[in-house]
Amino acid sequence: MTDDILGKLIADKYRVESLISERESGDLYRGRHEILDRPVTIEVLSPALAIDPRWVKVFINEARAASSVTHSNILNINDFGTDAKGISYAVYEDVKGRTLSDLIAIGPELNEKLALGITSQIANALAAAHEKKIIHGRLDPGTIYVNSLEDGSDEVKVLGFGGDPLNVPRDADPRYLAPEQCSAFPAADERSDVYTLGVILYEALSGSVPFDGSTAADVLARQNSEPPAPLSAFRRDLHADIEPIVLTAIATDPDRRYQTAKAFAEDLELLLTAVDGQQASKAAAAGGRNVWQTAFVVLAGISLLAAALIYATSVRQTDPTAQLQAPDIGSLPVQPIGPATGAQEESLARMPALTDAEIMQTAAMQQMQNEIPGGDGYNAWASGGAPPPGAPLNSVPPVGYFPPGGQVYTIDPSTGSQFMPPVDGVILVPIPVNSNTAAAKPSPATRTPAANAAVQPNPEGAVTPKPLATPPPKAEKTPVPKPAENPAPAAGTPKTGKDSDSL
């Protein structure tokens, strides 16, 4: 009938487009609602059964029962009946995605989280149907459709509710039937659907059913004689609580199973939450391992660098530290005595202008004081050391200061002196001159222009008086006048202008 019904219009409004699956109870097609122009899923009773009114009645009763259950995980039925052409049909919402049997065939093992999520949605659908006293009775991976949504989640739709659990279809897969369905004693109930769902979860995780066989008798024999292989024999990455839940669901004794699909669904949701937390912990641990791996690489690099430095310093005899050598080992660093305040510059700026002669005299004095240590600013030998015999003071004493008298030396005019070598037989003896003291007043007898000229500055090139060969007598204790700028006559010489001119 498959080729005969494709493209035909059922009940004058449902167009049959393509085949989805063939089943003994009815073939499943993709179609379209011609009036509403929307896709639908159409189940049509096979012609071999449609000739028997009893099968038509069973088909319509199952469709009526299925229409009484509405759930997001159940393929909801919208219309059913028999048209004028004698075609018995049931119209469901549009089914999308692939069957669970196709996903298992691709796997064959599904991801732990995906398998638990699919099983949890199926359990919720069974719980909703059981509240209406409707038992599926023939659940298998071929009646479960999984559609991947745009947000990454998976939507499950279960097909086939409303059948009579006592009348198992001849085309039902015996591997998913509960022991009571294979033996017909006791009668099937909600716990039979729990067993079938447990088998589906076992197969999704391991890739094989717990009890295999080609007939119901073969499956029943294995169910009663041997326990199922543990899931740990197939894979090691499963949560520790999965296997106890699965073994409870597929227990051969109905009293040892979950008594309701709702209880099974609750445990599956709790287990799914635990698996999510475990996967999050593994991801965090993987991230932590990445951090430790990075730290290990850094430490290894540091160790290699340290080893290279040790080799360079011990084996190659190199100094990794840079040292600066002074150009002169005996030199000392120059440090300022005090901070630069500008006070010295300011005091120099306030000083009066000096003449060229004063500047030269000050420079000469400063040079002598710097060359001969121990001076007090006036006498270069004030703090230590003795000047050579006959050496004059090297500086100008302050006003009111009279240096003490020194030892008198007699110099032979015929010999030279370390201070004044002979020049044409004339010995030049320098005498300190103090220009700040007024000249001594001459006596009336000597108050002549010539005498006055004696106290004036001596012009350059004046004749220096010739000293006597014998020591001069000691001067009387009279106030010592300050020497004039011209050289004074030696002691014992007549103080007359005439004598001065003769010298």
Short mmCIF file of C-alpha atoms in Angstrom, two decimals:
data_model
loop_
_atom_site.label_atom_id
_atom_site.label_comp_id
_atom_site.label_asym_id
_atom_site.label_seq_id
_atom_site.Cartn_x
_atom_site.Cartn_y
_atom_site.Cartn_z
CA MET A 1 0.00 0.00 0.00
CA THR A 2 3.00 2.26 0.38
CA ASP A 3 3.20 3.14 -3.30
CA ASP A 4 -0.56 3.29 -3.65
CA ILE A 5 -1.10 5.90 -0.95
CA LEU A 6 1.79 8.28 -1.66
CA GLY A 7 0.51 11.56 -3.07
CA LYS A 8 -3.12 10.77 -2.22
CA LEU A 9 -5.44 12.93 -0.21
CA ILE A 10 -6.85 11.41 3.00
CA ALA A 11 -10.11 12.76 4.47
CA ASP A 12 -10.00 15.44 1.73
CA LYS A 13 -7.37 17.48 3.60
CA TYR A 14 -4.22 15.45 4.42
CA ARG A 15 -1.77 14.94 1.56
CA VAL A 16 0.60 11.92 1.97
CA GLU A 17 4.14 12.86 0.89
CA SER A 18 6.79 10.31 2.05
CA LEU A 19 7.23 7.20 4.14
CA ILE A 20 8.87 7.42 7.57
CA SER A 21 8.60 3.81 8.83
CA GLU A 22 6.59 0.64 8.29
CA ARG A 23 4.95 -1.13 11.21
CA GLU A 24 2.41 -3.95 11.56
CA SER A 25 -0.05 -1.74 13.38
CA GLY A 26 0.32 1.09 10.87
CA ASP A 27 2.74 2.83 8.52
CA LEU A 28 4.04 6.26 9.33
CA TYR A 29 4.16 9.01 6.65
CA ARG A 30 5.10 12.60 6.32
CA GLY A 31 2.26 14.71 5.01
CA ARG A 32 0.75 18.16 4.82
CA HIS A 33 -2.49 19.69 5.92
CA GLU A 34 -3.84 21.10 2.66
CA ILE A 35 -6.23 23.55 4.28
CA LEU A 36 -3.91 24.89 6.99
CA ASP A 37 -0.79 24.39 4.83
CA ARG A 38 1.39 22.97 7.59
CA PRO A 39 3.41 19.72 7.88
CA VAL A 40 1.91 16.78 9.75
CA THR A 41 2.69 13.14 10.51
CA ILE A 42 0.12 10.62 9.30
CA GLU A 43 -0.32 7.04 10.56
CA VAL A 44 -2.37 4.78 8.28
CA LEU A 45 -3.70 1.31 9.21
CA SER A 46 -2.35 -1.32 6.83
CA PRO A 47 -4.84 -2.71 4.24
CA ALA A 48 -4.31 -6.27 5.56
CA LEU A 49 -5.71 -5.23 8.91
CA ALA A 50 -8.17 -2.65 7.62
CA ILE A 51 -10.40 -5.41 6.16
CA ASP A 52 -11.05 -6.65 9.70
CA PRO A 53 -13.43 -4.35 11.62
CA ARG A 54 -11.93 -5.53 14.92
CA TRP A 55 -8.49 -4.16 13.99
CA VAL A 56 -10.10 -0.97 12.80
CA LYS A 57 -11.77 -0.63 16.19
CA VAL A 58 -8.51 -1.32 18.03
CA PHE A 59 -6.76 1.26 15.88
CA ILE A 60 -9.36 3.94 16.54
CA ASN A 61 -9.45 3.20 20.28
CA GLU A 62 -5.67 3.53 20.52
CA ALA A 63 -5.80 6.87 18.67
CA ARG A 64 -8.55 8.11 21.00
CA ALA A 65 -6.52 7.09 24.05
CA ALA A 66 -3.38 8.78 22.74
CA SER A 67 -5.30 12.02 22.07
CA SER A 68 -6.16 12.23 25.78
CA VAL A 69 -2.49 12.74 26.72
CA THR A 70 -0.75 16.04 26.03
CA HIS A 71 2.91 16.48 26.87
CA SER A 72 5.90 18.23 25.37
CA ASN A 73 7.76 14.92 24.98
CA ILE A 74 4.85 13.02 23.42
CA LEU A 75 4.04 13.20 19.71
CA ASN A 76 0.58 14.67 20.21
CA ILE A 77 -2.29 13.47 18.04
CA ASN A 78 -4.56 16.08 16.38
CA ASP A 79 -7.06 14.03 14.35
CA PHE A 80 -8.09 10.41 13.71
CA GLY A 81 -10.86 8.47 12.00
CA THR A 82 -11.83 6.60 8.83
CA ASP A 83 -12.51 8.55 5.63
CA ALA A 84 -15.04 7.84 2.90
CA LYS A 85 -12.54 5.64 1.09
CA GLY A 86 -12.24 3.32 4.11
CA ILE A 87 -8.76 4.51 5.14
CA SER A 88 -8.25 4.52 8.91
CA TYR A 89 -5.81 7.22 9.87
CA ALA A 90 -4.39 9.19 12.81
CA VAL A 91 -2.79 12.62 12.33
CA TYR A 92 0.04 13.74 14.64
CA GLU A 93 2.08 16.86 14.89
CA ASP A 94 5.05 17.13 12.57
CA VAL A 95 7.91 14.92 13.71
CA LYS A 96 11.48 16.15 13.26
CA GLY A 97 14.90 14.73 13.78
CA ARG A 98 16.06 11.13 13.77
CA THR A 99 15.09 8.10 15.74
CA LEU A 100 17.11 7.02 18.75
CA SER A 101 17.95 3.76 16.99
CA ASP A 102 19.68 5.78 14.25
CA LEU A 103 21.73 7.69 16.85
CA ILE A 104 22.78 4.46 18.61
CA ALA A 105 23.79 2.94 15.28
CA ILE A 106 26.05 5.92 14.60
CA GLY A 107 27.61 5.85 18.10
CA PRO A 108 27.30 3.11 19.02
CA GLU A 109 27.88 4.68 22.46
CA LEU A 110 26.24 8.01 23.19
CA ASN A 111 27.69 10.78 25.27
CA GLU A 112 26.87 10.26 28.93
CA LYS A 113 25.08 13.59 29.29
CA LEU A 114 23.15 13.15 26.02
CA ALA A 115 21.98 9.64 26.94
CA LEU A 116 20.81 10.76 30.37
CA GLY A 117 19.04 13.80 28.93
CA ILE A 118 17.14 11.72 26.36
CA THR A 119 16.18 9.08 28.92
CA SER A 120 14.99 11.74 31.38
CA GLN A 121 12.62 13.26 28.79
CA ILE A 122 11.24 9.81 27.92
CA ALA A 123 10.65 9.08 31.59
CA ASN A 124 8.71 12.33 31.96
CA ALA A 125 6.56 11.39 28.96
CA LEU A 126 5.86 7.96 30.46
CA ALA A 127 4.95 9.52 33.81
CA ALA A 128 2.45 11.85 32.11
CA ALA A 129 0.84 8.93 30.26
CA HIS A 130 0.74 6.74 33.36
CA GLU A 131 -1.18 9.43 35.20
CA LYS A 132 -3.89 8.92 32.54
CA LYS A 133 -3.67 5.16 33.08
CA ILE A 134 -2.20 4.80 29.61
CA ILE A 135 0.68 2.33 29.20
CA HIS A 136 2.89 2.34 26.16
CA GLY A 137 3.71 -1.40 26.25
CA ARG A 138 5.84 -1.43 23.05
CA LEU A 139 8.46 1.24 23.57
CA ASP A 140 11.73 0.88 21.63
CA PRO A 141 14.37 3.21 20.12
CA GLY A 142 12.41 3.23 16.83
CA THR A 143 9.45 4.99 18.47
CA ILE A 144 11.61 7.77 19.96
CA TYR A 145 12.55 10.83 17.86
CA VAL A 146 15.36 13.18 18.85
CA ASN A 147 15.54 16.65 17.32
CA SER A 148 18.49 18.99 17.88
CA LEU A 149 17.35 22.56 18.52
CA GLU A 150 19.16 25.78 17.61
CA ASP A 151 20.20 26.46 21.23
CA GLY A 152 22.14 23.18 21.32
CA SER A 153 19.59 21.22 23.34
CA ASP A 154 17.79 18.06 22.20
CA GLU A 155 14.02 17.64 22.05
CA VAL A 156 12.53 14.16 22.43
CA LYS A 157 9.17 13.01 21.06
CA VAL A 158 7.68 9.59 21.92
CA LEU A 159 5.24 7.89 19.52
CA GLY A 160 2.89 4.91 19.99
CA PHE A 161 0.89 5.54 23.14
CA GLY A 162 -2.64 4.13 23.47
CA GLY A 163 -1.97 0.46 22.62
CA ASP A 164 -3.21 -2.50 24.62
CA PRO A 165 -0.29 -3.80 26.75
CA LEU A 166 -1.87 -7.28 26.86
CA ASN A 167 -1.81 -7.53 23.10
CA VAL A 168 1.83 -7.17 22.14
CA PRO A 169 2.25 -6.57 18.42
CA ARG A 170 3.89 -9.40 16.53
CA ASP A 171 6.47 -6.99 15.09
CA ALA A 172 7.58 -5.72 18.53
CA ASP A 173 11.31 -6.16 19.29
CA PRO A 174 11.53 -8.80 22.07
CA ARG A 175 14.85 -7.44 23.36
CA TYR A 176 13.01 -4.43 24.86
CA LEU A 177 10.10 -6.35 26.36
CA ALA A 178 9.88 -6.91 30.09
CA PRO A 179 9.94 -10.51 31.39
CA GLU A 180 6.22 -10.33 32.22
CA GLN A 181 5.44 -9.31 28.65
CA CYS A 182 7.42 -12.25 27.30
CA SER A 183 5.65 -14.75 29.60
CA ALA A 184 2.24 -13.02 29.75
CA PHE A 185 2.29 -13.49 33.52
CA PRO A 186 1.90 -11.32 35.45
CA ALA A 187 0.15 -8.71 33.29
CA ALA A 188 2.14 -5.70 32.04
CA ASP A 189 1.84 -2.43 33.94
CA GLU A 190 3.76 0.85 34.47
CA ARG A 191 6.81 -1.06 35.66
CA SER A 192 7.01 -2.76 32.27
CA ASP A 193 7.59 0.63 30.63
CA VAL A 194 10.25 1.37 33.30
CA TYR A 195 12.05 -1.86 32.38
CA THR A 196 11.99 -1.03 28.67
CA LEU A 197 13.35 2.47 29.33
CA GLY A 198 16.14 0.96 31.47
CA VAL A 199 17.10 -1.32 28.58
CA ILE A 200 17.16 1.68 26.20
CA LEU A 201 19.48 3.60 28.55
CA TYR A 202 21.74 0.56 28.94
CA GLU A 203 22.03 0.25 25.15
CA ALA A 204 22.65 4.00 24.69
CA LEU A 205 25.59 3.85 27.10
CA SER A 206 27.10 0.49 26.12
CA GLY A 207 26.02 -0.02 22.54
CA SER A 208 24.27 -3.35 23.22
CA VAL A 209 21.18 -4.56 25.03
CA PRO A 210 21.55 -6.39 28.39
CA PHE A 211 19.66 -9.50 27.20
CA ASP A 212 19.90 -10.41 23.55
CA GLY A 213 17.78 -12.86 21.57
CA SER A 214 15.84 -13.26 18.37
CA THR A 215 12.60 -14.36 20.01
CA ALA A 216 10.78 -13.52 23.19
CA ALA A 217 11.55 -17.00 24.54
CA ASP A 218 15.29 -16.55 24.02
CA VAL A 219 15.26 -13.18 25.74
CA LEU A 220 13.19 -14.55 28.65
CA ALA A 221 15.62 -17.44 29.13
CA ARG A 222 18.53 -15.09 29.44
CA GLN A 223 16.62 -12.76 31.71
CA ASN A 224 16.00 -15.61 34.13
CA SER A 225 19.42 -17.27 33.95
CA GLU A 226 22.15 -14.62 33.87
CA PRO A 227 22.66 -11.08 35.15
CA PRO A 228 23.45 -8.31 32.70
CA ALA A 229 27.06 -7.35 32.12
CA PRO A 230 28.07 -4.30 34.16
CA LEU A 231 28.42 -1.00 32.33
CA SER A 232 31.98 -0.68 33.65
CA ALA A 233 32.90 -3.54 31.34
CA PHE A 234 32.13 -1.28 28.36
CA ARG A 235 33.45 2.12 29.45
CA ARG A 236 35.26 3.77 32.36
CA ASP A 237 34.13 7.36 31.98
CA LEU A 238 30.63 6.95 33.43
CA HIS A 239 29.43 8.45 36.68
CA ALA A 240 29.54 6.03 39.60
CA ASP A 241 25.76 6.32 40.25
CA ILE A 242 24.66 5.46 36.72
CA GLU A 243 25.04 1.71 36.97
CA PRO A 244 22.95 1.26 40.18
CA ILE A 245 20.11 3.27 38.60
CA VAL A 246 20.20 1.25 35.37
CA LEU A 247 20.38 -2.11 37.18
CA THR A 248 17.41 -1.12 39.33
CA ALA A 249 15.36 -0.22 36.26
CA ILE A 250 16.09 -3.53 34.43
CA ALA A 251 15.57 -5.85 37.37
CA THR A 252 13.75 -9.01 36.26
CA ASP A 253 11.51 -8.91 39.31
CA PRO A 254 8.98 -6.03 38.90
CA ASP A 255 8.93 -5.46 42.67
CA ARG A 256 12.65 -4.62 42.64
CA ARG A 257 12.35 -2.00 39.92
CA TYR A 258 11.28 1.62 40.16
CA GLN A 259 7.60 1.37 40.92
CA THR A 260 6.74 4.45 38.91
CA ALA A 261 8.19 6.23 35.91
CA LYS A 262 8.08 9.44 37.95
CA ALA A 263 10.51 8.02 40.55
CA PHE A 264 12.77 6.87 37.73
CA ALA A 265 12.63 10.36 36.18
CA GLU A 266 13.57 12.04 39.48
CA ASP A 267 16.68 9.89 39.90
CA LEU A 268 17.67 10.53 36.31
CA GLU A 269 17.41 14.31 36.81
CA LEU A 270 19.50 14.14 39.97
CA LEU A 271 22.07 12.02 38.18
CA LEU A 272 22.12 14.45 35.25
CA THR A 273 22.88 17.32 37.65
CA ALA A 274 25.70 15.30 39.21
CA VAL A 275 27.16 14.55 35.79
CA ASP A 276 27.05 18.25 34.88
CA GLY A 277 28.94 19.08 38.06
CA GLN A 278 31.45 16.31 37.40
CA GLN A 279 32.09 17.54 33.88
CA ALA A 280 32.50 21.10 35.18
CA SER A 281 35.01 19.83 37.73
CA LYS A 282 36.91 17.97 35.03
CA ALA A 283 36.99 21.09 32.89
CA ALA A 284 38.28 23.12 35.83
CA ALA A 285 40.85 20.44 36.59
CA ALA A 286 41.95 20.46 32.97
CA GLY A 287 42.32 24.23 33.17
CA GLY A 288 44.29 23.84 36.39
CA ARG A 289 46.58 21.32 34.72
CA ASN A 290 47.16 23.81 31.96
CA VAL A 291 48.17 26.40 34.57
CA TRP A 292 50.55 23.95 36.24
CA GLN A 293 51.98 22.96 32.89
CA THR A 294 52.66 26.61 32.15
CA ALA A 295 54.26 27.07 35.57
CA PHE A 296 56.43 23.99 34.98
CA VAL A 297 57.63 25.38 31.66
CA VAL A 298 58.50 28.70 33.33
CA LEU A 299 60.39 26.97 36.14
CA ALA A 300 62.24 24.83 33.63
CA GLY A 301 63.28 27.93 31.74
CA ILE A 302 64.50 29.60 34.93
CA SER A 303 66.47 26.48 35.86
CA LEU A 304 68.15 26.41 32.46
CA LEU A 305 69.05 30.09 32.73
CA ALA A 306 70.51 29.57 36.21
CA ALA A 307 72.53 26.61 34.98
CA ALA A 308 73.90 28.71 32.13
CA LEU A 309 74.95 31.47 34.53
CA ILE A 310 76.63 28.98 36.87
CA TYR A 311 78.52 27.49 33.94
CA ALA A 312 79.58 30.92 32.71
CA THR A 313 80.84 32.07 36.12
CA SER A 314 82.49 28.87 37.36
CA VAL A 315 83.76 27.16 34.21
CA ARG A 316 84.35 30.10 31.93
CA GLN A 317 85.62 32.30 34.84
CA THR A 318 83.56 35.29 33.87
CA ASP A 319 82.03 37.90 36.09
CA PRO A 320 78.38 38.49 35.22
CA THR A 321 78.32 41.78 37.13
CA ALA A 322 79.59 44.89 35.38
CA GLN A 323 82.19 46.85 37.39
CA LEU A 324 83.33 50.36 36.56
CA GLN A 325 87.06 51.03 37.06
CA ALA A 326 88.23 54.53 37.86
CA PRO A 327 90.77 55.93 35.37
CA ASP A 328 93.10 56.86 38.26
CA ILE A 329 93.23 54.42 41.16
CA GLY A 330 94.75 57.06 43.48
CA SER A 331 92.17 59.68 42.64
CA LEU A 332 89.44 60.60 45.09
CA PRO A 333 85.88 61.49 44.26
CA VAL A 334 85.18 65.19 44.29
CA GLN A 335 82.48 66.09 46.78
CA PRO A 336 81.09 69.57 47.30
CA ILE A 337 81.72 71.02 50.77
CA GLY A 338 78.27 72.44 51.01
CA PRO A 339 75.20 72.78 48.91
CA ALA A 340 75.20 75.36 46.16
CA THR A 341 73.23 78.22 47.73
CA GLY A 342 74.59 81.13 45.69
CA ALA A 343 75.64 83.04 48.82
CA GLN A 344 79.27 83.27 47.73
CA GLU A 345 78.33 84.58 44.32
CA GLU A 346 76.00 87.14 45.91
CA SER A 347 78.75 88.41 48.28
CA LEU A 348 81.19 88.74 45.40
CA ALA A 349 78.65 90.72 43.45
CA ARG A 350 78.28 93.19 46.34
CA MET A 351 82.04 93.80 46.70
CA PRO A 352 83.36 97.14 45.35
CA ALA A 353 85.28 97.19 42.13
CA LEU A 354 89.03 96.61 42.47
CA THR A 355 91.79 98.19 40.49
CA ASP A 356 94.13 96.18 38.36
CA ALA A 357 96.96 96.57 40.88
CA GLU A 358 94.76 95.34 43.75
CA ILE A 359 93.59 92.40 41.72
CA MET A 360 97.18 91.39 40.87
CA GLN A 361 98.31 91.83 44.47
CA THR A 362 95.40 89.76 45.80
CA ALA A 363 96.04 87.00 43.25
CA ALA A 364 99.72 86.86 44.18
CA MET A 365 98.92 86.65 47.88
CA GLN A 366 96.35 83.95 47.31
CA GLN A 367 98.78 81.91 45.23
CA MET A 368 101.44 82.12 47.93
CA GLN A 369 98.96 81.12 50.64
CA ASN A 370 97.84 78.14 48.58
CA GLU A 371 101.42 77.01 47.89
CA ILE A 372 102.63 77.32 51.52
CA PRO A 373 100.28 75.52 53.93
CA GLY A 374 99.70 76.64 57.50
CA GLY A 375 98.85 80.30 56.86
CA ASP A 376 96.31 82.33 58.80
CA GLY A 377 95.44 84.67 55.96
CA TYR A 378 98.11 87.22 56.88
CA ASN A 379 101.25 85.15 57.54
CA ALA A 380 101.95 82.10 55.40
CA TRP A 381 103.97 80.52 58.23
CA ALA A 382 101.67 81.38 61.12
CA SER A 383 100.61 77.79 61.94
CA GLY A 384 103.86 75.96 61.47
CA GLY A 385 107.22 76.11 59.80
CA ALA A 386 109.74 78.95 59.83
CA PRO A 387 110.48 81.26 56.92
CA PRO A 388 113.97 81.40 55.56
CA PRO A 389 116.21 84.03 57.15
CA GLY A 390 115.42 87.50 55.93
CA ALA A 391 112.15 86.51 54.25
CA PRO A 392 109.57 89.33 54.38
CA LEU A 393 105.94 88.89 55.22
CA ASN A 394 103.99 87.60 52.30
CA SER A 395 100.86 89.59 52.96
CA VAL A 396 99.67 93.01 53.94
CA PRO A 397 98.75 93.12 57.64
CA PRO A 398 95.45 94.66 58.64
CA VAL A 399 95.09 98.17 59.92
CA GLY A 400 96.59 98.56 63.41
CA TYR A 401 98.58 95.37 63.20
CA PHE A 402 102.34 95.66 63.85
CA PRO A 403 104.32 92.51 63.31
CA PRO A 404 106.90 91.74 65.99
CA GLY A 405 110.51 92.52 65.29
CA GLY A 406 112.60 89.78 63.84
CA GLN A 407 116.24 88.92 64.06
CA VAL A 408 118.65 91.30 62.39
CA TYR A 409 120.94 89.85 59.81
CA THR A 410 124.07 91.49 58.46
CA ILE A 411 124.77 90.83 54.85
CA ASP A 412 128.19 91.35 53.39
CA PRO A 413 127.80 93.65 50.41
CA SER A 414 130.52 91.83 48.60
CA THR A 415 128.57 88.58 48.67
CA GLY A 416 125.24 87.65 47.32
CA SER A 417 122.07 86.94 49.22
CA GLN A 418 119.53 84.18 48.69
CA PHE A 419 116.87 86.87 48.69
CA MET A 420 118.60 89.78 46.89
CA PRO A 421 121.40 88.82 44.53
CA PRO A 422 123.93 91.58 43.84
CA VAL A 423 123.18 93.92 40.98
CA ASP A 424 126.14 96.11 39.87
CA GLY A 425 127.50 96.10 43.42
CA VAL A 426 124.24 97.45 44.86
CA ILE A 427 122.15 95.40 47.32
CA LEU A 428 118.43 96.08 47.14
CA VAL A 429 116.77 95.44 50.48
CA PRO A 430 112.95 95.52 50.34
CA ILE A 431 111.27 97.11 53.33
CA PRO A 432 107.55 96.64 54.06
CA VAL A 433 105.57 99.67 53.09
CA ASN A 434 102.38 100.70 54.81
CA SER A 435 100.58 103.31 52.81
CA ASN A 436 97.74 103.59 55.31
CA THR A 437 99.84 105.39 57.95
CA ALA A 438 100.59 109.10 57.65
CA ALA A 439 104.21 110.15 57.21
CA ALA A 440 106.20 111.51 60.19
CA LYS A 441 106.19 115.23 60.55
CA PRO A 442 109.66 116.65 59.72
CA SER A 443 111.36 119.23 61.92
CA PRO A 444 111.25 122.90 60.98
CA ALA A 445 114.84 122.70 59.86
CA THR A 446 114.01 120.09 57.33
CA ARG A 447 110.64 121.50 56.20
CA THR A 448 111.79 122.17 52.70
CA PRO A 449 110.45 121.16 49.36
CA ALA A 450 113.14 118.52 49.21
CA ALA A 451 112.09 117.16 52.58
CA ASN A 452 108.47 117.14 51.54
CA ALA A 453 109.44 115.22 48.47
CA ALA A 454 110.89 112.51 50.73
CA VAL A 455 107.40 111.52 51.97
CA GLN A 456 105.81 111.42 48.52
CA PRO A 457 105.68 108.32 46.42
CA ASN A 458 108.99 107.59 44.84
CA PRO A 459 108.79 107.68 41.10
CA GLU A 460 110.01 104.75 39.22
CA GLY A 461 113.72 104.69 38.63
CA ALA A 462 114.64 106.59 41.86
CA VAL A 463 118.10 105.94 43.24
CA THR A 464 118.15 103.46 46.14
CA PRO A 465 120.40 104.53 49.07
CA LYS A 466 123.53 102.52 49.60
CA PRO A 467 123.58 100.66 52.95
CA LEU A 468 126.49 100.87 55.36
CA ALA A 469 128.93 98.06 55.80
CA THR A 470 128.52 98.05 59.63
CA PRO A 471 125.34 97.28 61.51
CA PRO A 472 123.37 100.43 62.23
CA PRO A 473 122.82 101.48 65.85
CA LYS A 474 119.62 100.53 67.55
CA ALA A 475 116.86 103.02 67.16
CA GLU A 476 115.63 104.96 70.15
CA LYS A 477 112.36 104.03 71.79
CA THR A 478 110.24 106.53 70.04
CA PRO A 479 106.92 106.03 68.30
CA VAL A 480 107.67 104.20 65.16
CA PRO A 481 106.22 106.06 62.21
CA LYS A 482 104.74 104.06 59.43
CA PRO A 483 107.15 103.83 56.50
CA ALA A 484 106.55 106.02 53.55
CA GLU A 485 106.27 104.72 50.07
CA ASN A 486 109.92 105.76 49.31
CA PRO A 487 112.65 103.64 50.88
CA ALA A 488 113.76 105.22 54.19
CA PRO A 489 117.47 105.91 54.76
CA ALA A 490 119.43 103.48 56.80
CA ALA A 491 119.93 104.04 60.53
CA GLY A 492 122.81 106.39 61.45
CA THR A 493 122.61 108.39 58.23
CA PRO A 494 122.18 112.22 58.59
CA LYS A 495 118.55 113.19 58.01
CA THR A 496 119.12 116.04 55.61
CA GLY A 497 117.91 116.65 52.18
CA LYS A 498 121.49 117.19 51.19
CA ASP A 499 122.48 113.77 52.31
CA SER A 500 119.52 112.29 50.51
CA ASP A 501 120.47 113.97 47.33
CA SER A 502 124.00 112.70 47.73
CA LEU A 503 122.77 109.16 48.02
#
